[in-house]
Coordinates of C-alpha atoms in Angstrom, one line a residue:
M25 CA -0.1 -0.1 0.0
K26 CA 1.2 3.4 -0.8
L27 CA 0.7 6.5 1.4
L28 CA 0.5 9.9 0.4
H29 CA 3.5 11.6 1.9
P30 CA 3.3 15.3 2.4
A31 CA 6.3 16.1 0.7
L32 CA 5.2 14.6 -2.5
L33 CA 1.7 16.6 -2.6
L34 CA 2.9 18.7 -5.4
A35 CA 0.7 20.1 -8.3
P36 CA 0.8 18.0 -11.4
L37 CA 1.8 20.8 -13.4
L38 CA 5.1 21.0 -11.5
V39 CA 6.1 17.4 -12.3
A40 CA 8.2 16.6 -15.5
C41 CA 5.9 14.7 -17.9
G42 CA 8.7 13.1 -19.5
T43 CA 11.5 14.3 -22.0
A44 CA 11.2 12.3 -25.0
T45 CA 9.5 13.9 -27.9
P46 CA 7.7 12.3 -30.7
P47 CA 9.7 12.1 -34.1
P48 CA 9.3 15.2 -36.3
A49 CA 7.8 14.8 -39.7
S50 CA 9.9 16.1 -42.7
A51 CA 9.1 19.7 -44.0
P52 CA 7.9 20.1 -47.6
A53 CA 9.6 22.4 -49.8
V54 CA 8.4 25.9 -49.8
A55 CA 8.3 28.2 -53.0
A56 CA 10.3 31.3 -53.1
P57 CA 8.3 34.6 -52.4
Q58 CA 7.1 36.8 -55.5
A59 CA 7.3 40.2 -56.0
S60 CA 4.1 42.3 -54.7
T61 CA 1.5 43.1 -57.3
A62 CA -1.8 43.8 -55.5
A63 CA -1.2 42.3 -52.0
P64 CA -4.0 43.2 -49.4
H65 CA -3.2 45.3 -46.3
A66 CA -3.9 42.6 -43.9
V67 CA -4.6 38.9 -44.0
P68 CA -5.1 37.4 -40.5
G69 CA -5.5 34.1 -41.7
R70 CA -7.3 31.2 -40.0
F71 CA -6.9 31.1 -36.4
A72 CA -5.4 27.5 -36.7
D73 CA -2.6 29.1 -38.7
N74 CA -2.1 32.2 -36.5
P75 CA -3.0 31.5 -33.1
I76 CA -2.0 34.2 -30.6
V77 CA -3.2 32.8 -27.2
Y78 CA -3.3 34.6 -23.9
F79 CA -2.8 32.2 -21.1
V80 CA -4.3 33.4 -17.7
I81 CA -4.7 31.9 -14.2
T82 CA -7.9 33.1 -13.7
D83 CA -7.5 33.3 -9.9
R84 CA -4.5 35.6 -10.3
F85 CA -5.9 38.0 -12.8
F86 CA -8.6 40.4 -11.8
N87 CA -11.2 40.1 -9.1
G88 CA -14.6 41.2 -10.4
N89 CA -16.7 39.7 -7.7
P90 CA -15.4 39.9 -4.1
G91 CA -18.6 38.1 -3.1
N92 CA -17.0 34.8 -4.2
D93 CA -13.5 34.9 -2.8
H94 CA -14.1 32.6 0.4
S95 CA -16.3 30.0 -1.2
Y96 CA -16.3 26.6 0.6
G97 CA -14.5 28.4 3.6
R98 CA -11.3 29.2 1.7
Q99 CA -9.2 31.6 3.3
R100 CA -6.1 33.7 2.7
E101 CA -3.0 34.0 4.7
A102 CA -1.6 36.9 6.2
N103 CA 2.0 36.4 5.5
P104 CA 3.1 36.5 1.8
K105 CA 5.1 33.3 2.0
D106 CA 2.2 31.5 3.6
D107 CA -0.4 32.9 1.1
V108 CA 1.3 31.7 -2.0
G109 CA -1.0 28.6 -2.6
T110 CA -4.4 30.3 -1.7
F111 CA -7.2 31.5 -3.9
H112 CA -6.5 35.3 -4.4
G113 CA -9.8 36.4 -5.8
G114 CA -9.4 36.5 -9.6
D115 CA -12.7 35.1 -11.3
L116 CA -14.6 34.9 -14.5
K117 CA -16.3 38.1 -13.9
G118 CA -13.0 39.8 -13.8
L119 CA -12.1 38.3 -17.3
T120 CA -15.2 39.8 -18.4
I121 CA -14.4 43.2 -17.2
K122 CA -11.0 43.2 -18.8
L123 CA -12.5 41.9 -22.2
R124 CA -15.1 44.9 -22.1
E125 CA -12.1 47.2 -21.5
G126 CA -10.6 46.0 -24.6
Y127 CA -7.4 44.7 -22.7
F128 CA -7.0 41.6 -24.8
K129 CA -7.9 43.0 -28.2
A130 CA -5.3 45.6 -27.7
L131 CA -2.7 42.9 -27.4
G132 CA -3.8 41.3 -30.9
V133 CA -4.9 38.1 -28.9
N134 CA -7.4 35.7 -30.7
A135 CA -7.7 33.1 -28.0
L136 CA -8.0 33.3 -24.1
W137 CA -6.8 30.1 -22.4
I138 CA -8.1 30.0 -19.0
T139 CA -7.5 27.5 -16.1
A140 CA -10.1 24.9 -15.4
P141 CA -13.2 26.6 -14.1
Y142 CA -14.9 23.5 -12.9
E143 CA -15.0 22.6 -9.3
Q144 CA -11.9 21.7 -7.6
I145 CA -11.1 20.1 -4.3
R146 CA -12.6 22.5 -1.5
G147 CA -9.6 22.8 1.0
W148 CA -6.0 22.5 0.9
V149 CA -3.2 19.9 0.8
V150 CA 0.5 20.3 2.2
G151 CA 2.3 22.4 -0.2
G152 CA 6.1 21.6 -1.0
D153 CA 8.0 20.3 1.9
K154 CA 5.3 21.6 4.7
E155 CA 6.1 25.0 3.3
F156 CA 2.5 26.5 2.4
K157 CA -1.3 25.5 2.2
H158 CA -1.8 24.5 -1.3
Y159 CA -5.4 24.9 -2.6
A160 CA -6.6 24.2 -6.2
Y161 CA -6.5 27.7 -7.4
H162 CA -4.6 26.4 -10.6
G163 CA -7.3 24.3 -11.6
Y164 CA -5.5 21.0 -11.7
Y165 CA -7.2 19.3 -8.9
A166 CA -10.5 18.5 -9.8
L167 CA -13.5 17.4 -7.7
D168 CA -16.6 17.8 -9.9
Y169 CA -16.2 18.4 -13.6
T170 CA -19.9 19.1 -14.0
V171 CA -20.5 22.2 -12.1
L172 CA -18.4 25.6 -11.6
D173 CA -16.1 26.2 -9.0
R174 CA -17.8 29.0 -6.8
N175 CA -14.5 31.0 -6.5
M176 CA -14.7 31.2 -10.5
G177 CA -18.2 32.3 -10.6
T178 CA -21.8 31.4 -11.6
A179 CA -23.1 29.8 -14.9
E180 CA -24.4 33.1 -16.0
E181 CA -20.8 34.7 -15.4
L182 CA -19.4 31.9 -17.7
R183 CA -21.8 32.5 -20.5
E184 CA -21.3 36.4 -20.1
M185 CA -17.4 36.0 -20.4
V186 CA -17.7 33.4 -23.4
D187 CA -20.2 35.7 -25.4
T188 CA -18.0 38.9 -24.6
A189 CA -15.1 37.3 -25.9
H190 CA -16.8 35.9 -29.1
A191 CA -18.2 39.3 -29.7
Q192 CA -14.6 40.4 -30.3
G193 CA -13.3 37.5 -32.3
I194 CA -11.7 35.9 -29.2
R195 CA -11.7 32.2 -28.7
V196 CA -12.1 30.8 -25.3
L197 CA -10.1 27.6 -24.3
F198 CA -10.4 25.5 -21.0
D199 CA -7.4 23.7 -19.5
V200 CA -8.5 20.4 -18.9
V201 CA -7.0 17.2 -17.0
I202 CA -8.2 13.6 -17.8
N203 CA -5.2 11.9 -16.4
H204 CA -6.2 12.6 -12.6
P205 CA -8.6 14.2 -10.4
G206 CA -7.4 16.0 -7.1
Y207 CA -6.3 14.8 -3.8
L208 CA -8.5 13.9 -0.9
D209 CA -8.2 17.0 1.2
L210 CA -9.3 17.3 4.6
R211 CA -12.3 19.7 3.9
T212 CA -13.6 17.8 1.1
A213 CA -13.3 14.6 2.9
A214 CA -15.4 16.0 6.0
E215 CA -18.1 17.1 3.8
L216 CA -18.2 14.2 1.3
V217 CA -16.3 11.1 2.7
P218 CA -16.1 11.7 6.4
K219 CA -15.5 8.1 7.6
V220 CA -11.8 8.3 6.4
L221 CA -10.9 11.1 8.9
W222 CA -10.0 11.1 12.7
P223 CA -11.4 13.6 15.2
G224 CA -9.9 17.0 15.6
H225 CA -9.1 17.3 11.8
E226 CA -10.4 20.8 11.7
Q227 CA -7.0 21.8 13.8
A228 CA -4.6 20.3 11.4
T229 CA -1.4 22.1 10.5
L230 CA 1.2 21.6 7.8
R231 CA 3.1 19.3 10.2
N232 CA 0.4 17.1 11.3
Y233 CA -2.0 17.1 8.5
H234 CA -1.5 13.4 7.4
S235 CA -2.1 12.0 11.1
F236 CA -5.9 13.0 10.6
I237 CA -6.6 10.9 7.6
D238 CA -6.9 7.2 8.2
Y239 CA -5.0 5.8 5.2
N240 CA -6.0 2.2 6.2
S241 CA -9.8 2.5 6.1
F242 CA -11.8 0.9 3.6
A243 CA -14.3 3.9 3.6
F244 CA -12.0 5.3 1.0
G245 CA -14.2 3.1 -1.5
Q246 CA -16.7 5.9 -1.0
W247 CA -14.5 8.5 -2.9
W248 CA -13.6 7.7 -6.4
G249 CA -13.4 4.0 -6.1
R250 CA -11.3 1.0 -7.4
D251 CA -13.2 1.0 -10.8
W252 CA -12.5 4.8 -11.5
V253 CA -8.7 5.1 -10.2
R254 CA -5.6 3.8 -9.1
A255 CA -4.8 5.2 -5.9
G256 CA -2.7 2.8 -3.6
L257 CA -5.3 2.8 -1.0
P258 CA -7.4 -0.1 0.6
G259 CA -9.5 -1.9 -2.1
Y260 CA -7.8 0.3 -4.9
L261 CA -5.3 -0.7 -7.4
D262 CA -1.7 0.6 -6.9
G263 CA -0.4 2.9 -9.6
G264 CA 1.6 1.2 -12.4
R265 CA 5.3 1.9 -13.3
D266 CA 4.7 3.2 -16.8
D267 CA 3.8 6.8 -17.8
R268 CA 0.2 6.0 -18.5
T269 CA -0.6 4.2 -15.3
M270 CA 1.8 5.8 -12.8
Q271 CA 0.2 8.0 -10.0
L272 CA 1.7 11.4 -11.2
A273 CA 2.9 13.3 -7.9
Y274 CA 0.8 10.4 -6.1
L275 CA -2.6 12.0 -7.4
P276 CA -5.2 9.4 -8.0
D277 CA -4.7 8.0 -11.7
F278 CA -8.1 7.8 -13.8
R279 CA -8.4 4.3 -15.6
T280 CA -9.1 5.8 -18.9
E281 CA -7.6 3.0 -20.6
S282 CA -10.3 0.5 -18.9
K283 CA -13.2 -0.9 -21.2
Q284 CA -15.2 -1.6 -18.1
A285 CA -18.6 0.3 -17.8
V286 CA -18.8 2.1 -14.5
R287 CA -21.5 3.7 -12.4
L288 CA -20.9 7.2 -10.5
P289 CA -18.4 7.1 -7.8
T290 CA -20.2 7.2 -4.4
F291 CA -19.3 10.6 -3.3
L292 CA -20.6 12.1 -6.5
R293 CA -23.9 10.1 -6.3
N294 CA -24.3 11.8 -2.8
K295 CA -23.0 15.2 -3.7
P296 CA -26.1 17.6 -3.6
D297 CA -25.0 20.1 -6.2
T298 CA -23.6 17.8 -9.0
R299 CA -24.9 17.5 -12.3
A300 CA -23.3 14.2 -13.0
R301 CA -25.6 11.3 -13.5
D302 CA -25.1 7.6 -14.4
L303 CA -24.5 7.1 -18.1
P304 CA -25.4 3.4 -19.7
D305 CA -22.6 1.4 -20.7
T306 CA -20.0 4.1 -20.1
T307 CA -16.2 3.9 -19.3
V308 CA -14.4 6.1 -17.2
R309 CA -13.1 7.8 -20.3
G310 CA -16.6 8.1 -21.6
Y311 CA -17.6 9.9 -18.5
L312 CA -14.7 12.2 -18.5
I313 CA -15.3 13.2 -22.4
R314 CA -18.9 13.6 -21.7
W315 CA -18.5 15.9 -18.8
L316 CA -15.9 18.1 -20.5
T317 CA -17.8 18.1 -23.7
D318 CA -20.9 19.3 -22.0
W319 CA -19.0 22.7 -21.3
V320 CA -18.7 22.8 -25.3
R321 CA -22.2 22.0 -26.1
E322 CA -23.6 24.5 -23.5
Y323 CA -21.5 27.4 -23.5
G324 CA -19.6 27.4 -27.0
I325 CA -16.0 26.7 -25.5
D326 CA -13.9 26.6 -28.9
G327 CA -10.9 24.7 -27.3
F328 CA -9.0 22.6 -24.8
R329 CA -5.4 22.8 -23.7
A330 CA -5.0 19.3 -22.5
D331 CA -2.7 18.9 -19.5
T332 CA -0.2 15.8 -18.9
V333 CA -0.7 14.4 -22.4
K334 CA 2.1 11.9 -22.1
H335 CA 0.3 10.3 -19.3
V336 CA -2.9 9.4 -21.2
E337 CA -3.4 7.0 -24.2
P338 CA -3.5 8.5 -27.5
E339 CA -6.9 7.1 -28.4
A340 CA -8.4 9.0 -25.3
W341 CA -7.1 12.5 -26.6
A342 CA -8.4 11.6 -30.2
E343 CA -11.7 10.7 -28.8
L344 CA -11.9 13.8 -26.9
K345 CA -11.2 15.8 -30.0
R346 CA -14.0 14.0 -32.1
E347 CA -16.7 14.3 -29.5
A348 CA -15.6 18.0 -28.7
T349 CA -15.9 18.8 -32.5
K350 CA -19.5 17.4 -32.6
A351 CA -20.3 19.4 -29.5
L352 CA -19.0 22.8 -30.8
A353 CA -20.8 22.3 -34.4
E354 CA -24.0 21.6 -32.2
W355 CA -23.6 24.7 -30.2
K356 CA -22.9 26.9 -33.1
A357 CA -25.9 25.5 -35.0
R358 CA -28.1 26.3 -32.1
N359 CA -26.2 29.9 -31.8
P360 CA -25.5 31.4 -35.3
D361 CA -25.6 34.8 -33.9
K362 CA -22.8 34.2 -31.2
K363 CA -20.5 32.3 -33.0
I364 CA -17.1 33.7 -34.4
D365 CA -17.0 31.5 -37.5
D366 CA -17.5 27.9 -38.4
E367 CA -13.9 26.7 -37.7
P368 CA -13.7 23.4 -35.9
F369 CA -12.9 22.6 -32.2
W370 CA -9.3 23.4 -31.6
M371 CA -7.0 21.5 -29.1
V372 CA -3.4 22.0 -27.8
G373 CA -1.6 19.6 -25.7
E374 CA 1.2 19.8 -23.1
Y375 CA 4.0 17.0 -23.7
W376 CA 7.0 18.0 -21.7
G377 CA 9.8 18.7 -23.8
H378 CA 8.1 19.0 -27.1
G379 CA 9.6 21.5 -29.4
P380 CA 8.7 23.3 -32.7
E381 CA 8.3 20.2 -34.7
R382 CA 5.4 18.5 -36.4
S383 CA 5.1 15.2 -34.5
A384 CA 2.7 12.0 -34.4
L385 CA 0.8 13.9 -31.8
H386 CA -0.5 16.2 -34.4
D387 CA -2.3 13.2 -35.8
A388 CA -3.6 12.1 -32.6
G389 CA -6.3 15.0 -32.1
F390 CA -4.1 17.8 -31.5
D391 CA -3.8 20.8 -33.5
A392 CA -0.9 22.3 -31.7
M393 CA 1.6 21.4 -28.9
I394 CA 3.0 23.6 -26.4
D395 CA 6.6 24.3 -27.5
F396 CA 9.1 24.1 -24.6
H397 CA 12.2 24.9 -26.8
F398 CA 11.7 28.5 -27.4
Q399 CA 12.1 29.7 -24.0
Q400 CA 15.2 28.1 -23.7
Q401 CA 16.6 30.2 -26.7
G402 CA 16.8 33.6 -24.8
R403 CA 20.6 33.9 -25.6
R404 CA 19.6 34.1 -29.4
F405 CA 16.9 36.7 -28.9
S406 CA 19.3 39.6 -29.6
E407 CA 20.3 38.1 -33.0
P408 CA 17.3 36.1 -33.9
E409 CA 17.8 35.3 -37.6
P410 CA 19.1 31.8 -37.1
L411 CA 16.2 31.1 -34.7
F412 CA 13.7 32.7 -37.1
A413 CA 15.0 30.7 -40.0
Q414 CA 15.0 27.5 -38.0
Y415 CA 11.2 28.1 -37.1
A416 CA 10.2 29.2 -40.7
R417 CA 11.6 25.9 -42.0
V418 CA 9.1 24.2 -39.9
Y419 CA 6.0 26.3 -40.6
A420 CA 6.3 28.1 -43.8
G421 CA 3.7 26.8 -46.4
R422 CA 2.5 24.1 -43.9
P423 CA -1.0 25.3 -42.8
G424 CA -3.2 23.3 -40.5
F425 CA -0.8 22.5 -37.7
S426 CA 1.0 24.6 -35.0
N427 CA 2.7 24.7 -31.8
L428 CA 2.7 27.6 -29.3
A429 CA 6.0 29.2 -28.4
Y430 CA 6.3 31.0 -25.1
I431 CA 8.8 32.9 -22.9
S432 CA 7.4 32.5 -19.6
S433 CA 5.3 29.5 -18.1
H434 CA 3.5 28.4 -14.9
D435 CA 5.3 24.8 -15.5
T436 CA 8.8 26.3 -15.8
E437 CA 9.9 29.9 -14.8
L438 CA 9.1 33.5 -15.8
F439 CA 11.5 35.1 -18.3
N440 CA 14.1 37.6 -17.0
R441 CA 12.0 40.7 -16.3
K442 CA 14.8 43.0 -17.3
R443 CA 14.7 41.5 -21.0
L444 CA 10.8 41.6 -21.8
F445 CA 11.2 44.1 -24.5
E446 CA 13.7 42.0 -26.2
A447 CA 12.0 38.5 -25.4
G448 CA 8.5 40.2 -26.5
T449 CA 10.1 41.2 -29.8
A450 CA 11.4 37.6 -30.4
L451 CA 8.1 36.0 -29.4
M452 CA 5.7 38.0 -31.2
L453 CA 7.9 37.8 -34.6
V454 CA 8.7 34.1 -34.3
P455 CA 7.0 32.0 -37.0
G456 CA 4.4 29.4 -35.7
G457 CA 1.8 29.9 -32.9
V458 CA 2.6 32.2 -29.7
Q459 CA 1.5 32.0 -26.3
I460 CA 1.4 35.1 -24.0
F461 CA 1.6 34.4 -20.1
Y462 CA -0.2 36.9 -18.3
G463 CA 1.9 39.9 -17.1
D464 CA 4.8 39.2 -19.4
E465 CA 3.4 42.3 -21.4
T466 CA 3.1 44.4 -18.2
G467 CA 6.4 43.2 -16.3
R468 CA 4.4 41.6 -13.7
P469 CA 7.3 40.8 -11.0
E470 CA 7.9 37.3 -9.6
G471 CA 5.9 36.3 -6.2
H472 CA 7.2 34.7 -3.3
R473 CA 9.5 31.4 -4.2
P474 CA 9.1 28.4 -2.0
R475 CA 12.3 26.4 -1.4
T476 CA 10.5 23.1 -2.5
D477 CA 7.9 24.4 -5.1
P478 CA 9.6 27.3 -6.9
Q479 CA 7.2 27.3 -9.7
Q480 CA 4.6 28.7 -7.4
S481 CA 6.6 32.1 -7.9
T482 CA 5.6 32.3 -11.4
R483 CA 1.8 32.7 -10.6
S484 CA 1.8 35.9 -8.6
F485 CA -1.1 38.2 -9.1
M486 CA -1.4 40.6 -11.9
N487 CA 0.4 43.8 -11.4
W488 CA -2.4 46.2 -12.3
D489 CA -1.0 49.0 -10.0
S490 CA 2.4 48.9 -11.5
I491 CA 2.0 48.2 -15.2
D492 CA 5.1 49.1 -17.3
A493 CA 3.3 51.3 -19.7
E494 CA 6.0 51.5 -22.2
L495 CA 6.4 47.6 -22.1
L496 CA 2.7 47.2 -22.6
S497 CA 2.7 49.7 -25.6
H498 CA 5.6 47.6 -27.2
W499 CA 3.7 44.3 -26.9
R500 CA 0.6 45.7 -28.2
K501 CA 2.1 47.3 -31.4
L502 CA 3.7 43.9 -32.1
G503 CA 0.6 41.8 -31.0
T504 CA -1.8 43.6 -33.2
F505 CA 0.7 43.6 -36.1
R506 CA 0.9 39.8 -35.6
A507 CA -2.8 39.6 -35.5
R508 CA -3.1 41.2 -38.9
H509 CA -0.6 39.3 -40.8
V510 CA -0.7 35.4 -41.1
A511 CA 2.7 35.8 -43.1
L512 CA 4.5 36.1 -39.7
A513 CA 3.3 32.8 -38.7
R514 CA 3.2 30.9 -42.0
G515 CA 5.3 33.0 -44.7
V516 CA 8.6 32.4 -46.4
H517 CA 11.2 33.8 -44.3
E518 CA 14.1 35.8 -46.1
L519 CA 17.2 37.8 -44.7
L520 CA 17.1 41.1 -46.6
Q521 CA 20.0 42.8 -44.4
A522 CA 22.1 41.6 -41.6
T523 CA 23.0 45.1 -39.9
P524 CA 20.6 46.6 -39.1
Y525 CA 18.5 43.3 -39.0
V526 CA 16.0 43.3 -41.8
F527 CA 13.8 40.5 -42.8
S528 CA 10.7 39.7 -45.0
R529 CA 8.0 37.0 -44.5
V530 CA 5.7 36.3 -47.7
D531 CA 2.7 33.9 -47.4
A532 CA 2.1 32.8 -51.1
E533 CA -1.2 31.5 -50.6
S534 CA -2.9 34.7 -49.3
A535 CA -0.4 37.2 -50.8
D536 CA 0.4 38.4 -47.5
R537 CA 3.6 40.0 -46.8
V538 CA 5.6 42.2 -44.4
V539 CA 9.1 43.4 -43.8
V540 CA 10.4 43.7 -40.3
A541 CA 13.7 45.5 -39.1
L542 CA 15.4 45.3 -35.6
T543 CA 17.1 48.7 -35.3
N544 CA 17.9 51.4 -32.8
P545 CA 15.6 54.5 -32.6
G546 CA 16.3 57.1 -35.1
P547 CA 16.7 57.8 -38.9
V548 CA 17.2 54.6 -40.9
T549 CA 17.1 53.6 -44.7
L550 CA 16.0 49.9 -44.9
P551 CA 15.8 47.6 -48.0
V552 CA 12.4 45.9 -48.8
G553 CA 13.8 43.5 -51.6
Q554 CA 11.2 42.5 -54.0
V555 CA 8.4 42.4 -51.5
F556 CA 6.8 45.7 -52.3
R557 CA 6.9 47.6 -55.4
E558 CA 8.6 50.5 -56.5
G559 CA 6.6 53.6 -55.3
E560 CA 4.3 51.6 -53.0
R561 CA 2.9 53.5 -50.1
L562 CA 3.5 51.4 -46.7
R563 CA 3.2 52.1 -43.0
D564 CA 5.3 51.6 -40.2
A565 CA 2.9 49.9 -37.9
Y566 CA 5.1 50.5 -34.9
T567 CA 5.1 54.5 -35.1
G568 CA 2.3 54.7 -37.6
R569 CA 4.4 56.7 -40.2
P570 CA 3.8 56.4 -43.8
V571 CA 6.8 55.7 -46.2
T572 CA 7.1 55.0 -49.7
V573 CA 9.1 52.6 -51.6
S574 CA 12.1 54.3 -53.6
N575 CA 14.9 52.4 -55.2
G576 CA 13.9 49.3 -53.4
R577 CA 14.3 51.1 -50.0
V578 CA 12.5 53.1 -47.4
S579 CA 13.6 55.9 -45.3
L580 CA 11.9 56.8 -42.0
E581 CA 12.4 57.7 -38.3
A582 CA 12.4 54.5 -36.4
G583 CA 11.2 53.3 -33.1
R584 CA 12.3 50.2 -31.3
V585 CA 11.1 47.9 -34.2
V586 CA 10.3 48.8 -37.8
L587 CA 7.0 46.8 -38.9
L588 CA 6.1 47.7 -42.6
E589 CA 2.9 46.8 -44.0
R590 CA 0.8 48.1 -47.0
D591 CA -0.7 51.5 -45.9
P592 CA -4.4 50.7 -45.3
A593 CA -5.3 53.8 -47.3
A594 CA -3.6 52.8 -50.3
A595 CA -4.9 49.1 -50.0
G596 CA -6.6 47.8 -53.0
R597 CA -4.9 50.3 -55.5

């Protein structure tokens, strides 16, 4: 029998999901760019070809409804080092407020990835090596997949947030987990599985927490139960030794591979507010997929970011994608006035160590994967030509698949806060898809860093009171430029000049084209090659200044970056 040791009670997102990466597929040859004739001013492209995803830990972003802050009796801690793992107040209403202010639209964002909003375990578990109370503010310790967590808000607030995003052309992605539910914490156990607790559990501390749980009790059968999870508890199967059956961070492991039909776990059957019901001839995988796709069917959720992909069989992910695609099509058929477009459901996965390549996972239900490679290339951001050329060889002329590059993550670390101008430039100009981690655009400072769980420091509350306005303006100019030009994500990349650094991207299919220069502020003369015609009127999207091509060059007063596109006033001429 395995016991849940307090030092091992770490969030699943903090555990490396493996380092092996599926083999890349070879890239096709890409035609060389042709000279401009009547290229349009802007071609955003399909979302799948130009994803600009903003990842927000909802609880750490903006508090729109303080009335839900202490749901289920959850409390803050007075000392910042003790408060690092509590719920901090951010909610769905807060996201709606920022949507209505135009915050995300001004960044060029076309998708909002939010942490799982369904109900999490109600209390806390031991964080790190007895360092802090660890609540499920991050959404990775699910309790009930069928109802919203009250700290996140109400069904009406979720619908309002999704509708507001859709009205701005912004998709909503849920973070989802089908590898594991959450731990059985003391508060949840007291309310739903009380027979596993010893008296006095209300006074538990970080040091004596586990002494109040009877790990030898067969009453654990009233929790998820043997048919649903591997948990190393009386009456349960032990976790396995391979990636797909192991108990990740000692979390209970869903038996998604099982072909056995199951009934609802006892605790859910007795839970008054659940929407879960017995489904005929349905496996564990079938229940999880039904519960998750019901959010799509009811609210029009546009996509999922799938956690811990390595630890679930590919067949489960493919089935989730198929069923979610059907569910979104149903919602769009019922809500033609609310949908953004008729694009299908979109899914991105987290497979630890995956890079920018196309892999077998793109054929197993995933439109994109998280690109762990890009963050590690920071030393190359100041001279990015080799990096950009490498990424362009993967993505140029290859629509229909992507990966999301990032510079900061809740899984790894925050990028150097002193280099966010440079890193933001590299991220927003790299080929492929991109993910902005909340606060990289504002200079959000790192939070308290627990010695035995340092990733907690990446999830500090959004710095609304100390925004770096110049940095935010920089990211907005780059983000909105990217949003207008699929060529940045998919175009053929060509180096036009080494010093100052000038490159072009041209997407042959759409005729979208841009020229970009990284230079010092001041007067510059830059080549545009064959990208734009002689005498063509252009605009520098960074400064808003108009320029005209003369002898294959343009002269202008540059800002931090030069972002050349056709002048909107001249489009169509």
